[in-house]
Amino acid sequence: EVQLQASGGGLVQVGGSLRLSCVTSGFTFDDYAIGWFRQVSGKEREAVSAISSRDEGRLIYYKDSVRGRFTISIDSAKKTAYLQMNNLKPEDTGVYYCATGGTVVAGWAPQEYDYWGQGTLVTVSS
């Protein structure tokens, strides 16, 4: 059974930092892309960062508004993906999800992924 467990969210002031973790199990970690998505109430889930599979070269992509502030990384030995978020802004507030399966390239659309974590809430206060 494929499982993803996202954690690390919380309440932080503007300019602060958080590191999200996504611990996975039940599949071959390096065979698939990993995506981090964000969802705000009433809006569609949007990708903030994604990394392709090992065979696709672990290419990394960022949403324009987070590039230079967020860093996606992986630890294959721990089957864990991370999203380091620095210089947080109020517009970064939302529930963050990690996703995998269904794609080897760094997919940008939610429907490209088969498996999702439960989400972790990030609140950036001004």
Short mmCIF file of C-alpha atoms in Angstrom, two decimals:
data_model
loop_
_atom_site.label_atom_id
_atom_site.label_comp_id
_atom_site.label_asym_id
_atom_site.label_seq_id
_atom_site.Cartn_x
_atom_site.Cartn_y
_atom_site.Cartn_z
CA GLU A 1 0.00 0.00 0.00
CA VAL A 2 1.38 3.37 -1.02
CA GLN A 3 1.41 5.87 1.80
CA LEU A 4 2.56 9.48 2.03
CA GLN A 5 2.73 11.33 5.32
CA ALA A 6 3.23 15.08 5.12
CA SER A 7 4.26 17.10 8.16
CA GLY A 8 6.04 20.26 9.21
CA GLY A 9 3.36 22.85 8.75
CA GLY A 10 2.52 25.45 11.33
CA LEU A 11 2.02 29.11 12.11
CA VAL A 12 4.88 31.40 11.17
CA GLN A 13 5.34 35.12 10.81
CA VAL A 14 6.13 36.84 7.55
CA GLY A 15 9.75 36.24 6.65
CA GLY A 16 9.95 33.05 8.64
CA SER A 17 10.83 29.55 7.50
CA LEU A 18 9.37 26.07 7.62
CA ARG A 19 10.51 22.72 6.32
CA LEU A 20 7.87 20.30 5.17
CA SER A 21 8.56 16.58 5.05
CA CYS A 22 6.83 13.86 3.08
CA VAL A 23 7.63 10.36 4.30
CA THR A 24 6.64 7.70 1.81
CA SER A 25 6.32 3.94 1.70
CA GLY A 26 4.90 1.16 -0.43
CA PHE A 27 6.51 1.97 -3.77
CA THR A 28 9.91 2.39 -5.38
CA PHE A 29 10.71 5.93 -4.37
CA ASP A 30 13.12 6.77 -7.17
CA ASP A 31 10.84 5.53 -9.96
CA TYR A 32 8.38 8.40 -9.79
CA ALA A 33 8.21 12.16 -9.63
CA ILE A 34 7.31 13.94 -6.41
CA GLY A 35 5.16 17.04 -6.37
CA TRP A 36 4.33 19.58 -3.70
CA PHE A 37 0.97 21.29 -4.05
CA ARG A 38 -0.81 24.03 -2.16
CA GLN A 39 -4.52 24.57 -1.74
CA VAL A 40 -6.37 27.53 -0.33
CA SER A 41 -10.01 27.21 0.64
CA GLY A 42 -12.22 27.78 -2.36
CA LYS A 43 -9.41 27.51 -4.86
CA GLU A 44 -7.95 24.72 -6.91
CA ARG A 45 -4.91 22.83 -5.78
CA GLU A 46 -1.81 24.29 -7.41
CA ALA A 47 1.71 23.00 -7.81
CA VAL A 48 4.49 24.87 -6.07
CA SER A 49 7.38 22.53 -6.83
CA ALA A 50 8.09 19.17 -8.38
CA ILE A 51 11.02 16.88 -9.00
CA SER A 52 11.21 14.23 -11.68
CA SER A 53 12.16 10.61 -11.16
CA ARG A 54 15.73 9.43 -10.96
CA ASP A 55 15.68 8.13 -14.53
CA GLU A 56 14.40 11.51 -15.69
CA GLY A 57 17.35 13.20 -14.06
CA ARG A 58 15.71 14.56 -10.91
CA LEU A 59 14.84 17.77 -12.72
CA ILE A 60 13.35 20.41 -10.46
CA TYR A 61 10.66 22.99 -11.14
CA TYR A 62 9.18 25.80 -9.09
CA LYS A 63 6.16 28.02 -9.34
CA ASP A 64 7.37 31.49 -10.24
CA SER A 65 6.18 33.05 -7.02
CA VAL A 66 8.21 30.66 -4.84
CA ARG A 67 11.37 30.36 -6.92
CA GLY A 68 14.35 31.53 -4.88
CA ARG A 69 12.48 31.04 -1.61
CA PHE A 70 11.46 27.36 -1.70
CA THR A 71 13.75 24.39 -2.20
CA ILE A 72 12.60 20.87 -2.96
CA SER A 73 14.88 18.00 -2.05
CA ILE A 74 14.77 14.26 -1.55
CA ASP A 75 16.49 11.63 0.53
CA SER A 76 16.14 8.35 -1.33
CA ALA A 77 17.50 6.30 1.55
CA LYS A 78 14.75 7.64 3.79
CA LYS A 79 12.15 7.69 0.97
CA THR A 80 11.38 11.22 2.03
CA ALA A 81 10.86 14.45 0.15
CA TYR A 82 11.27 17.89 1.65
CA LEU A 83 10.15 21.40 0.89
CA GLN A 84 12.24 24.07 2.56
CA MET A 85 10.30 27.31 2.61
CA ASN A 86 12.10 30.54 3.44
CA ASN A 87 11.05 34.18 3.51
CA LEU A 88 7.43 33.13 3.79
CA LYS A 89 4.69 35.49 2.71
CA PRO A 90 0.99 35.64 3.62
CA GLU A 91 0.12 34.37 0.13
CA ASP A 92 2.01 31.15 0.91
CA THR A 93 -0.71 30.24 3.39
CA GLY A 94 -2.57 27.04 2.57
CA VAL A 95 -2.67 23.32 3.00
CA TYR A 96 0.38 21.71 1.46
CA TYR A 97 0.22 18.25 -0.06
CA CYS A 98 2.87 15.93 -1.41
CA ALA A 99 2.05 13.59 -4.24
CA THR A 100 3.63 10.81 -6.26
CA GLY A 101 2.86 8.00 -8.67
CA GLY A 102 1.44 8.23 -12.15
CA THR A 103 4.24 10.29 -13.62
CA VAL A 104 8.00 10.12 -13.98
CA VAL A 105 8.34 13.69 -15.20
CA ALA A 106 7.71 16.53 -12.79
CA GLY A 107 4.00 16.92 -13.40
CA TRP A 108 2.34 20.24 -12.77
CA ALA A 109 -1.28 19.16 -12.74
CA PRO A 110 -2.84 17.33 -9.78
CA GLN A 111 -4.39 14.71 -12.03
CA GLU A 112 -0.93 13.55 -13.08
CA TYR A 113 -0.38 12.06 -9.63
CA ASP A 114 -1.96 8.92 -8.23
CA TYR A 115 -1.13 9.11 -4.55
CA TRP A 116 -1.44 11.96 -2.07
CA GLY A 117 -0.49 12.71 1.48
CA GLN A 118 -3.03 14.06 3.92
CA GLY A 119 -1.85 17.67 3.81
CA THR A 120 -0.20 19.93 6.33
CA LEU A 121 -1.42 23.45 7.09
CA VAL A 122 0.91 26.40 6.68
CA THR A 123 -0.26 29.75 8.01
CA VAL A 124 1.83 32.85 7.47
CA SER A 125 0.74 35.79 9.60
CA SER A 126 1.50 39.40 8.79
#
